[in-house]
């Protein structure tokens, strides 16, 4: 395919790089990548070995010593150039993401735009790494806080956002003075390889050292575990499932390192009796079926007031029947495939569990076959009537399954139901009453890291800090003051007098 050639993706590729330098030392294991779009092999990757990992880390350590001394606005200038270069490759990169991962071309292009946007954001942030000043209780003393870079930031990303989540972390970490080591999902390595090649040109043109942005593609049991235990990596940003995130947190905590965790979401929308259905419907459908339900912010539960339930159910049925399912490279299609056949099996089991636990499938649930569906990864999105306490509803199924749940009485009842899950990422309410919206946003309202009014659960903008509570992990990435997570905080006290008074009036006379 033409976009593979443009991006420098070959039939055989190496899985470790320090910038422009692609390391030839490999583990000997070949990673073959199959597209969920058509079931064809995208290409092969020679996975990184322990030896190549060590070389990458040592190179990154040296690069950090130089990069940290560059003034933050100068670092921002490099990130600005990266954003400009990515703009030049938006079309082929968006196509690669769509083909390798299976999300729609529009979403693939949107993900590239998200990377461009975070570059722009980071450029501005590079001039705003602010600390506080405060008054000292001691005469002729001054106090302030400042922030310094950490060193190597390890970034472990999931398959569903092959480049955007890395960019959230890497661009912010870079302007803070850190160097970045990226381990992408083995399901989507070519998007990472393409990005590595794009940014390597910028680093070379600016005569910057190898190791600022490094890549290691390899087995989690080898490369992943080594990263988690490596004391040379003070911060690991991990995106993935709760079990893997818990394991990562425990391994890093054992060496007293830091983690940013972005784990699962069991996101809900509340529709009160005053909700505007015309406004809500597109958000409901896109939130539930966008990226074939494989977003951490996918809408999975829908709480509808009993007075509105019948109308909402019929409107959703009509909308779901109009969905076009097929190749995501065809812009006319709404829904692409799941990432692989293992995901299809999880989807099928979840559909069976719904009925076994007392729910009703009112639409969808089958695996599609025939022309255009040869990969075996296409499914028909599900609408199901269920109860919030069902075990399958309490779990996060990474697939397009939307549970319709009726509630009665005031909005507080729906909020209570929404919060009765272990996850706490994204949430939304559709209402025309300011009292209901404010109740949802209050300390007694949504317990999620993201709370929206009259928009859906997915599609977060980069300007706000992204992340959630409870089993979602508590991490924050991207905008707002998320940059502080990539730096070490230092409190400074300066005595510009000729005496040495102690704090709290303590006397120590010699």
Short mmCIF file of C-alpha atoms in Angstrom, two decimals:
data_model
loop_
_atom_site.label_atom_id
_atom_site.label_comp_id
_atom_site.label_asym_id
_atom_site.label_seq_id
_atom_site.Cartn_x
_atom_site.Cartn_y
_atom_site.Cartn_z
CA UNK A 1 0.00 0.00 0.00
CA UNK A 2 1.24 3.47 -0.88
CA UNK A 3 1.05 4.87 2.66
CA UNK A 4 3.40 2.12 3.89
CA UNK A 5 6.01 3.17 1.35
CA UNK A 6 5.65 6.86 2.18
CA UNK A 7 6.19 6.15 5.86
CA UNK A 8 9.18 3.89 5.30
CA UNK A 9 7.50 0.69 6.46
CA UNK A 10 9.22 -2.33 4.92
CA UNK A 11 8.48 -6.03 4.82
CA UNK A 12 11.12 -6.58 7.51
CA UNK A 13 11.71 -3.94 10.20
CA UNK A 14 13.88 -3.61 13.29
CA UNK A 15 12.25 -3.01 16.66
CA UNK A 16 14.76 -0.85 18.51
CA UNK A 17 15.92 2.68 17.74
CA UNK A 18 17.64 5.54 19.55
CA UNK A 19 16.57 8.13 16.99
CA UNK A 20 18.09 7.75 13.55
CA UNK A 21 20.01 4.67 14.65
CA UNK A 22 18.08 1.41 14.23
CA UNK A 23 19.79 -1.33 16.22
CA UNK A 24 20.46 -4.59 14.46
CA UNK A 25 20.72 -6.61 17.66
CA UNK A 26 17.48 -8.54 18.06
CA UNK A 27 16.05 -11.33 20.16
CA UNK A 28 15.61 -13.46 17.09
CA UNK A 29 11.84 -13.42 17.57
CA UNK A 30 9.87 -12.21 14.58
CA UNK A 31 6.65 -10.31 15.26
CA UNK A 32 4.20 -10.66 12.40
CA UNK A 33 1.42 -8.07 12.31
CA UNK A 34 -1.94 -8.87 10.72
CA UNK A 35 -4.43 -6.13 9.86
CA UNK A 36 -7.91 -6.64 11.30
CA UNK A 37 -9.26 -4.85 8.21
CA UNK A 38 -8.53 -7.61 5.70
CA UNK A 39 -6.57 -10.28 7.60
CA UNK A 40 -3.43 -9.65 5.58
CA UNK A 41 0.10 -9.41 6.93
CA UNK A 42 1.24 -5.80 7.27
CA UNK A 43 4.87 -6.80 7.74
CA UNK A 44 7.30 -8.22 10.26
CA UNK A 45 9.31 -6.71 13.10
CA UNK A 46 12.53 -8.15 14.49
CA UNK A 47 11.89 -7.64 18.19
CA UNK A 48 14.34 -5.93 20.49
CA UNK A 49 16.67 -8.05 22.58
CA UNK A 50 17.90 -7.46 26.11
CA UNK A 51 21.19 -6.29 24.62
CA UNK A 52 19.54 -3.73 22.33
CA UNK A 53 17.37 -2.53 25.25
CA UNK A 54 20.50 -1.90 27.29
CA UNK A 55 22.08 0.02 24.44
CA UNK A 56 18.96 2.15 24.05
CA UNK A 57 18.82 3.02 27.76
CA UNK A 58 22.50 3.88 27.96
CA UNK A 59 22.15 6.16 24.94
CA UNK A 60 19.09 7.81 26.52
CA UNK A 61 20.99 8.44 29.75
CA UNK A 62 23.69 10.33 27.87
CA UNK A 63 21.16 12.30 25.85
CA UNK A 64 19.39 13.43 29.02
CA UNK A 65 22.55 15.05 30.38
CA UNK A 66 22.62 17.33 27.34
CA UNK A 67 18.87 17.81 26.77
CA UNK A 68 18.10 18.90 30.35
CA UNK A 69 20.47 21.89 29.99
CA UNK A 70 18.65 23.22 26.93
CA UNK A 71 16.26 26.03 27.99
CA UNK A 72 12.62 24.88 27.94
CA UNK A 73 11.60 27.27 25.11
CA UNK A 74 14.40 25.77 23.01
CA UNK A 75 13.02 22.33 23.72
CA UNK A 76 9.62 23.69 22.72
CA UNK A 77 11.06 24.76 19.38
CA UNK A 78 12.04 21.14 18.66
CA UNK A 79 8.55 19.97 19.56
CA UNK A 80 7.12 22.68 17.28
CA UNK A 81 9.15 21.30 14.40
CA UNK A 82 7.95 17.78 15.20
CA UNK A 83 4.36 19.01 14.98
CA UNK A 84 5.04 20.64 11.63
CA UNK A 85 6.65 17.46 10.29
CA UNK A 86 3.73 15.31 11.44
CA UNK A 87 1.38 17.67 9.57
CA UNK A 88 3.18 16.74 6.36
CA UNK A 89 2.43 13.05 6.96
CA UNK A 90 -1.12 13.34 8.31
CA UNK A 91 -2.84 11.51 5.45
CA UNK A 92 -0.54 8.48 5.18
CA UNK A 93 -0.14 8.22 8.96
CA UNK A 94 -3.90 8.36 9.50
CA UNK A 95 -4.32 5.63 6.87
CA UNK A 96 -1.70 3.45 8.56
CA UNK A 97 -3.40 3.82 11.95
CA UNK A 98 -6.74 2.91 10.39
CA UNK A 99 -5.34 -0.12 8.57
CA UNK A 100 -3.18 -1.43 11.40
CA UNK A 101 -5.62 -0.86 14.26
CA UNK A 102 -9.01 -0.95 12.53
CA UNK A 103 -10.48 2.41 13.56
CA UNK A 104 -12.23 4.48 10.92
CA UNK A 105 -10.11 6.64 8.64
CA UNK A 106 -11.74 9.73 10.10
CA UNK A 107 -10.70 8.61 13.57
CA UNK A 108 -7.22 7.74 12.33
CA UNK A 109 -6.81 11.21 10.88
CA UNK A 110 -8.26 12.64 14.08
CA UNK A 111 -5.67 10.81 16.12
CA UNK A 112 -2.88 12.32 14.05
CA UNK A 113 -4.49 15.73 14.53
CA UNK A 114 -4.50 15.07 18.26
CA UNK A 115 -0.75 14.51 18.09
CA UNK A 116 -0.33 17.75 16.16
CA UNK A 117 -2.47 19.58 18.72
CA UNK A 118 -0.49 18.32 21.71
CA UNK A 119 2.70 19.49 20.00
CA UNK A 120 1.18 22.97 19.72
CA UNK A 121 0.06 22.81 23.35
CA UNK A 122 3.50 21.69 24.52
CA UNK A 123 5.21 24.56 22.69
CA UNK A 124 3.20 27.04 24.73
CA UNK A 125 3.68 25.03 27.91
CA UNK A 126 7.46 25.19 27.44
CA UNK A 127 7.29 28.86 28.50
CA UNK A 128 4.99 28.18 31.44
CA UNK A 129 6.76 25.71 33.73
CA UNK A 130 5.84 27.86 36.68
CA UNK A 131 6.72 27.49 40.33
CA UNK A 132 5.31 29.34 43.35
CA UNK A 133 6.94 31.95 45.54
CA UNK A 134 6.02 32.30 49.19
CA UNK A 135 6.96 34.50 52.13
CA UNK A 136 9.43 33.24 54.68
CA UNK A 137 8.88 33.67 58.41
CA UNK A 138 12.59 34.52 58.74
CA UNK A 139 14.06 37.97 58.15
CA UNK A 140 15.94 38.41 54.85
CA UNK A 141 14.91 35.00 53.56
CA UNK A 142 13.12 34.17 50.33
CA UNK A 143 11.31 30.93 49.42
CA UNK A 144 10.14 29.53 46.15
CA UNK A 145 9.42 26.25 44.36
CA UNK A 146 10.90 25.08 41.09
CA UNK A 147 10.61 22.00 38.90
CA UNK A 148 13.40 19.94 37.32
CA UNK A 149 13.28 17.09 34.77
CA UNK A 150 13.26 13.50 36.00
CA UNK A 151 15.40 11.74 33.40
CA UNK A 152 14.14 8.86 31.25
CA UNK A 153 10.36 8.61 30.99
CA UNK A 154 9.12 5.16 30.00
CA UNK A 155 5.91 5.19 27.97
CA UNK A 156 3.90 1.98 27.50
CA UNK A 157 0.94 2.43 25.16
CA UNK A 158 -2.07 0.32 24.18
CA UNK A 159 -3.29 -0.69 20.72
CA UNK A 160 -6.38 1.50 20.55
CA UNK A 161 -4.52 4.82 20.25
CA UNK A 162 -1.24 3.89 18.54
CA UNK A 163 0.27 7.42 18.50
CA UNK A 164 -1.89 9.94 20.38
CA UNK A 165 -1.32 8.63 23.91
CA UNK A 166 2.42 8.46 23.29
CA UNK A 167 2.35 12.07 22.10
CA UNK A 168 0.39 13.20 25.18
CA UNK A 169 3.24 11.89 27.29
CA UNK A 170 6.29 12.37 25.08
CA UNK A 171 5.72 15.96 23.98
CA UNK A 172 5.00 17.18 27.51
CA UNK A 173 7.84 15.13 28.98
CA UNK A 174 10.23 16.50 26.34
CA UNK A 175 9.57 20.19 27.01
CA UNK A 176 10.05 19.39 30.72
CA UNK A 177 13.58 18.26 29.88
CA UNK A 178 13.12 14.49 29.90
CA UNK A 179 14.04 11.91 27.29
CA UNK A 180 11.48 9.26 26.33
CA UNK A 181 11.59 5.49 25.90
CA UNK A 182 8.52 4.10 24.11
CA UNK A 183 7.24 0.54 24.23
CA UNK A 184 4.17 0.38 21.97
CA UNK A 185 1.63 -2.41 21.86
CA UNK A 186 2.88 -5.38 19.85
CA UNK A 187 -0.46 -5.32 18.02
CA UNK A 188 0.30 -1.96 16.36
CA UNK A 189 4.09 -1.55 16.09
CA UNK A 190 4.17 0.04 12.63
CA UNK A 191 2.47 3.25 13.71
CA UNK A 192 5.25 3.62 16.29
CA UNK A 193 7.96 2.85 13.73
CA UNK A 194 6.49 5.47 11.38
CA UNK A 195 6.47 8.11 14.12
CA UNK A 196 10.05 7.25 15.11
CA UNK A 197 11.20 7.80 11.54
CA UNK A 198 9.30 11.07 11.20
CA UNK A 199 10.71 12.65 14.35
CA UNK A 200 14.21 11.28 13.72
CA UNK A 201 14.53 13.62 10.73
CA UNK A 202 13.80 16.62 12.97
CA UNK A 203 16.39 15.54 15.54
CA UNK A 204 19.02 15.01 12.84
CA UNK A 205 18.41 18.40 11.23
CA UNK A 206 18.87 20.08 14.62
CA UNK A 207 22.03 18.06 15.35
CA UNK A 208 20.56 16.71 18.57
CA UNK A 209 21.98 13.62 20.28
CA UNK A 210 20.69 10.10 19.77
CA UNK A 211 18.42 8.93 22.58
CA UNK A 212 15.98 11.83 23.00
CA UNK A 213 13.13 9.72 21.64
CA UNK A 214 13.80 5.97 21.69
CA UNK A 215 11.75 2.96 20.67
CA UNK A 216 11.77 -0.65 21.87
CA UNK A 217 9.36 -3.19 20.40
CA UNK A 218 9.47 -6.50 22.19
CA UNK A 219 7.73 -9.01 24.39
CA UNK A 220 6.17 -7.75 27.58
CA UNK A 221 7.77 -10.64 29.46
CA UNK A 222 11.22 -9.44 28.36
CA UNK A 223 11.28 -5.74 27.45
CA UNK A 224 8.22 -4.70 29.45
CA UNK A 225 9.31 -6.37 32.67
CA UNK A 226 12.81 -4.96 32.29
CA UNK A 227 11.43 -1.43 31.95
CA UNK A 228 9.26 -1.80 35.03
CA UNK A 229 12.21 -2.89 37.16
CA UNK A 230 14.79 -0.49 35.71
CA UNK A 231 15.82 2.08 38.35
CA UNK A 232 17.17 4.27 35.55
CA UNK A 233 13.58 5.00 34.53
CA UNK A 234 12.08 7.13 37.33
CA UNK A 235 8.63 7.36 35.72
CA UNK A 236 6.55 4.81 33.82
CA UNK A 237 3.40 5.99 32.07
CA UNK A 238 1.27 2.89 31.49
CA UNK A 239 -1.93 2.56 29.47
CA UNK A 240 -3.72 -0.79 29.49
CA UNK A 241 -5.96 -3.15 31.42
CA UNK A 242 -6.45 -3.12 35.19
CA UNK A 243 -4.62 -6.43 35.81
CA UNK A 244 -1.60 -5.31 33.78
CA UNK A 245 -1.72 -1.83 35.29
CA UNK A 246 -1.83 -3.23 38.80
CA UNK A 247 1.17 -5.41 38.02
CA UNK A 248 3.06 -2.46 36.56
CA UNK A 249 2.28 -0.28 39.58
CA UNK A 250 3.46 -2.95 41.99
CA UNK A 251 6.71 -3.54 40.13
CA UNK A 252 7.55 0.15 39.86
CA UNK A 253 6.49 0.86 43.45
CA UNK A 254 8.83 -1.87 44.68
CA UNK A 255 11.73 0.29 43.53
CA UNK A 256 9.93 3.46 44.70
CA UNK A 257 9.50 4.74 41.17
CA UNK A 258 6.58 6.76 39.86
CA UNK A 259 3.69 5.69 37.64
CA UNK A 260 1.01 7.40 35.58
CA UNK A 261 -1.76 4.84 35.13
CA UNK A 262 -4.49 5.07 32.50
CA UNK A 263 -6.52 1.90 32.89
CA UNK A 264 -10.09 0.80 32.26
CA UNK A 265 -13.33 2.75 32.01
CA UNK A 266 -16.94 1.66 32.48
CA UNK A 267 -18.38 4.93 31.33
CA UNK A 268 -22.00 5.98 31.66
CA UNK A 269 -24.36 8.58 30.27
CA UNK A 270 -27.36 9.73 32.28
CA UNK A 271 -30.39 10.96 30.37
CA UNK A 272 -32.82 12.81 32.60
CA UNK A 273 -36.44 13.43 31.67
CA UNK A 274 -35.49 16.92 30.48
CA UNK A 275 -32.77 15.67 28.09
CA UNK A 276 -32.77 16.84 24.47
CA UNK A 277 -32.80 13.57 22.52
CA UNK A 278 -31.81 15.25 19.26
CA UNK A 279 -28.61 16.54 20.86
CA UNK A 280 -27.93 13.33 22.77
CA UNK A 281 -28.42 10.71 20.06
CA UNK A 282 -25.23 11.33 18.03
CA UNK A 283 -23.20 11.36 21.25
CA UNK A 284 -24.78 8.11 22.41
CA UNK A 285 -24.12 6.26 19.18
CA UNK A 286 -20.61 7.56 18.52
CA UNK A 287 -19.67 7.05 22.16
CA UNK A 288 -20.80 3.43 22.03
CA UNK A 289 -19.58 2.30 18.59
CA UNK A 290 -16.68 4.66 17.78
CA UNK A 291 -13.42 2.72 17.41
CA UNK A 292 -15.68 -0.36 17.55
CA UNK A 293 -16.12 0.20 21.28
CA UNK A 294 -12.37 -0.01 21.90
CA UNK A 295 -11.84 3.36 23.57
CA UNK A 296 -11.23 3.63 27.28
CA UNK A 297 -13.88 6.39 27.16
CA UNK A 298 -16.43 4.30 25.22
CA UNK A 299 -20.00 4.69 26.47
CA UNK A 300 -20.92 1.32 27.98
CA UNK A 301 -23.89 2.11 30.25
CA UNK A 302 -26.88 4.34 29.52
CA UNK A 303 -29.16 5.34 32.39
CA UNK A 304 -32.46 6.66 31.03
CA UNK A 305 -35.30 8.12 33.07
CA UNK A 306 -38.38 5.93 32.85
CA UNK A 307 -40.44 8.70 31.22
CA UNK A 308 -37.99 8.88 28.32
CA UNK A 309 -36.95 5.25 28.10
CA UNK A 310 -39.27 4.10 25.32
CA UNK A 311 -38.36 6.98 23.00
CA UNK A 312 -34.65 6.55 23.58
CA UNK A 313 -34.81 2.82 22.97
CA UNK A 314 -36.63 3.23 19.65
CA UNK A 315 -34.31 6.04 18.51
CA UNK A 316 -31.24 3.94 19.27
CA UNK A 317 -32.67 0.91 17.46
CA UNK A 318 -33.27 3.02 14.36
CA UNK A 319 -29.76 4.52 14.54
CA UNK A 320 -28.05 1.16 15.06
CA UNK A 321 -29.87 -0.37 12.10
CA UNK A 322 -28.47 2.40 9.91
CA UNK A 323 -24.84 1.80 10.91
CA UNK A 324 -22.55 0.83 8.04
CA UNK A 325 -20.00 -1.79 9.08
CA UNK A 326 -16.96 -2.49 6.93
CA UNK A 327 -13.45 -1.46 6.01
CA UNK A 328 -12.46 1.61 8.03
CA UNK A 329 -10.56 2.90 5.01
CA UNK A 330 -13.94 3.51 3.36
CA UNK A 331 -15.07 6.87 4.77
CA UNK A 332 -18.72 5.90 4.23
CA UNK A 333 -18.53 3.24 6.95
CA UNK A 334 -19.25 3.99 10.61
CA UNK A 335 -17.79 0.89 12.30
CA UNK A 336 -14.62 -1.04 11.57
CA UNK A 337 -13.31 -4.31 13.00
CA UNK A 338 -12.20 -5.33 16.46
CA UNK A 339 -8.43 -5.54 16.84
CA UNK A 340 -8.18 -9.34 16.45
CA UNK A 341 -10.05 -12.63 16.79
CA UNK A 342 -9.25 -12.83 20.50
CA UNK A 343 -11.25 -9.62 20.96
CA UNK A 344 -14.09 -11.16 18.95
CA UNK A 345 -14.17 -14.12 21.33
CA UNK A 346 -14.38 -11.76 24.31
CA UNK A 347 -17.25 -9.93 22.58
CA UNK A 348 -19.13 -13.16 21.89
CA UNK A 349 -18.72 -14.38 25.45
CA UNK A 350 -20.00 -11.06 26.80
CA UNK A 351 -23.10 -11.28 24.60
CA UNK A 352 -23.78 -14.78 25.97
CA UNK A 353 -23.24 -13.56 29.53
CA UNK A 354 -25.81 -10.79 29.14
CA UNK A 355 -28.64 -13.25 28.48
CA UNK A 356 -27.32 -15.78 30.99
CA UNK A 357 -27.41 -13.13 33.72
CA UNK A 358 -30.97 -12.05 32.92
CA UNK A 359 -30.50 -9.31 30.32
CA UNK A 360 -31.98 -9.03 26.81
CA UNK A 361 -30.16 -8.46 23.54
CA UNK A 362 -32.41 -6.13 21.57
CA UNK A 363 -30.06 -5.63 18.64
CA UNK A 364 -26.80 -7.04 17.24
CA UNK A 365 -24.32 -9.45 18.73
CA UNK A 366 -23.35 -11.53 15.70
CA UNK A 367 -19.97 -11.93 14.02
CA UNK A 368 -20.15 -10.83 10.38
CA UNK A 369 -19.12 -13.14 7.56
CA UNK A 370 -18.83 -12.98 3.80
CA UNK A 371 -17.28 -10.54 1.37
CA UNK A 372 -15.48 -7.68 3.08
CA UNK A 373 -15.42 -9.49 6.41
CA UNK A 374 -12.72 -12.06 5.65
CA UNK A 375 -10.57 -11.11 8.64
CA UNK A 376 -13.22 -12.48 11.01
CA UNK A 377 -12.93 -9.36 13.19
CA UNK A 378 -16.17 -7.56 12.27
CA UNK A 379 -19.13 -7.70 14.66
CA UNK A 380 -22.52 -6.06 14.81
CA UNK A 381 -22.68 -3.57 17.73
CA UNK A 382 -24.99 -4.57 20.56
CA UNK A 383 -27.88 -2.86 22.32
CA UNK A 384 -28.85 -4.75 25.47
CA UNK A 385 -31.32 -4.18 28.27
CA UNK A 386 -29.67 -5.00 31.57
CA UNK A 387 -29.32 -4.13 35.23
CA UNK A 388 -26.39 -2.26 36.68
CA UNK A 389 -25.58 -5.00 39.19
CA UNK A 390 -25.06 -7.72 36.55
CA UNK A 391 -21.44 -8.96 36.70
CA UNK A 392 -21.05 -8.41 32.95
CA UNK A 393 -22.24 -4.81 33.31
CA UNK A 394 -19.85 -4.22 36.19
CA UNK A 395 -16.93 -5.34 34.01
CA UNK A 396 -15.35 -3.43 31.14
CA UNK A 397 -15.80 -5.31 27.87
CA UNK A 398 -13.60 -3.68 25.24
CA UNK A 399 -16.19 -3.99 22.48
CA UNK A 400 -19.29 -2.18 21.14
CA UNK A 401 -21.86 -3.25 23.72
CA UNK A 402 -24.22 -0.63 25.18
CA UNK A 403 -26.35 -1.50 28.22
CA UNK A 404 -29.69 0.32 28.52
CA UNK A 405 -30.75 0.73 32.13
CA UNK A 406 -33.97 2.40 33.31
CA UNK A 407 -34.01 4.57 36.41
CA UNK A 408 -36.78 6.24 38.40
CA UNK A 409 -37.03 9.35 40.52
CA UNK A 410 -34.52 12.20 40.88
CA UNK A 411 -31.16 12.40 39.12
CA UNK A 412 -29.42 11.47 42.39
CA UNK A 413 -30.69 7.90 41.86
CA UNK A 414 -29.00 7.69 38.45
CA UNK A 415 -25.78 9.19 39.82
CA UNK A 416 -25.71 6.57 42.56
CA UNK A 417 -26.04 3.81 39.97
CA UNK A 418 -23.41 5.35 37.73
CA UNK A 419 -20.89 5.44 40.57
CA UNK A 420 -21.51 1.82 41.60
CA UNK A 421 -18.68 0.39 39.51
CA UNK A 422 -14.99 -0.03 40.22
CA UNK A 423 -13.91 2.17 37.32
CA UNK A 424 -14.01 5.97 37.27
CA UNK A 425 -12.86 7.43 33.97
CA UNK A 426 -15.52 9.31 31.99
CA UNK A 427 -19.15 10.24 32.59
CA UNK A 428 -21.81 12.46 31.09
CA UNK A 429 -25.31 13.78 31.69
CA UNK A 430 -27.88 15.09 29.24
CA UNK A 431 -30.29 17.53 30.86
CA UNK A 432 -31.93 20.88 30.30
CA UNK A 433 -32.06 21.69 34.00
CA UNK A 434 -29.17 23.55 35.57
CA UNK A 435 -29.97 22.03 38.97
CA UNK A 436 -29.48 18.51 37.61
CA UNK A 437 -26.25 19.45 35.84
CA UNK A 438 -24.83 21.07 38.96
CA UNK A 439 -25.82 18.09 41.11
CA UNK A 440 -23.96 15.83 38.67
CA UNK A 441 -20.85 18.05 38.88
CA UNK A 442 -20.95 18.51 42.66
CA UNK A 443 -18.93 16.62 45.28
CA UNK A 444 -21.95 14.33 45.61
CA UNK A 445 -22.12 13.80 41.85
CA UNK A 446 -20.01 11.86 39.37
CA UNK A 447 -16.93 10.23 40.88
CA UNK A 448 -15.12 10.08 37.54
CA UNK A 449 -12.07 12.00 36.39
CA UNK A 450 -14.08 13.34 33.45
CA UNK A 451 -17.61 14.70 33.85
CA UNK A 452 -19.45 16.18 30.86
CA UNK A 453 -22.76 17.99 30.45
CA UNK A 454 -24.70 17.60 27.19
CA UNK A 455 -21.80 15.96 25.38
CA UNK A 456 -20.75 12.30 25.34
CA UNK A 457 -18.14 10.37 27.29
CA UNK A 458 -15.55 10.16 24.50
CA UNK A 459 -13.62 12.74 22.51
CA UNK A 460 -11.66 14.51 25.26
CA UNK A 461 -9.72 17.60 24.20
CA UNK A 462 -5.97 17.82 24.83
CA UNK A 463 -6.26 21.06 26.82
CA UNK A 464 -7.69 19.31 29.86
CA UNK A 465 -5.93 16.78 32.05
CA UNK A 466 -7.03 13.29 30.99
CA UNK A 467 -7.46 10.45 33.47
CA UNK A 468 -9.73 8.85 36.03
CA UNK A 469 -10.22 7.57 39.55
CA UNK A 470 -10.61 4.22 41.30
CA UNK A 471 -9.48 1.30 39.10
CA UNK A 472 -8.84 3.70 36.24
CA UNK A 473 -5.59 4.38 38.06
CA UNK A 474 -5.67 8.03 39.10
CA UNK A 475 -3.18 9.20 36.48
CA UNK A 476 -3.41 12.42 34.48
CA UNK A 477 -1.92 13.12 31.06
CA UNK A 478 -2.02 15.80 28.38
CA UNK A 479 -3.22 19.30 29.36
CA UNK A 480 -3.81 21.52 32.38
CA UNK A 481 -1.03 21.01 34.95
CA UNK A 482 -0.36 17.37 34.01
CA UNK A 483 3.19 18.49 33.12
CA UNK A 484 4.09 18.44 36.81
CA UNK A 485 3.98 14.63 36.83
CA UNK A 486 7.03 14.58 34.56
CA UNK A 487 9.16 16.71 36.87
CA UNK A 488 10.65 16.63 40.34
CA UNK A 489 9.57 19.39 42.69
CA UNK A 490 12.09 21.37 44.71
CA UNK A 491 11.49 23.88 47.53
CA UNK A 492 14.22 26.52 47.75
CA UNK A 493 15.07 28.84 50.67
CA UNK A 494 17.63 31.62 50.23
CA UNK A 495 19.19 33.55 53.11
CA UNK A 496 20.42 36.91 51.85
CA UNK A 497 21.13 38.32 55.31
CA UNK A 498 24.16 38.18 57.59
CA UNK A 499 22.55 36.12 60.36
CA UNK A 500 21.20 32.57 60.57
CA UNK A 501 17.76 32.54 62.22
CA UNK A 502 16.13 29.10 62.42
CA UNK A 503 12.55 28.33 61.54
CA UNK A 504 9.84 28.17 64.23
CA UNK A 505 11.98 30.40 66.45
CA UNK A 506 14.33 27.58 67.41
CA UNK A 507 17.52 28.77 69.09
CA UNK A 508 20.87 27.06 68.66
CA UNK A 509 23.64 29.25 70.09
CA UNK A 510 27.28 28.32 69.85
#
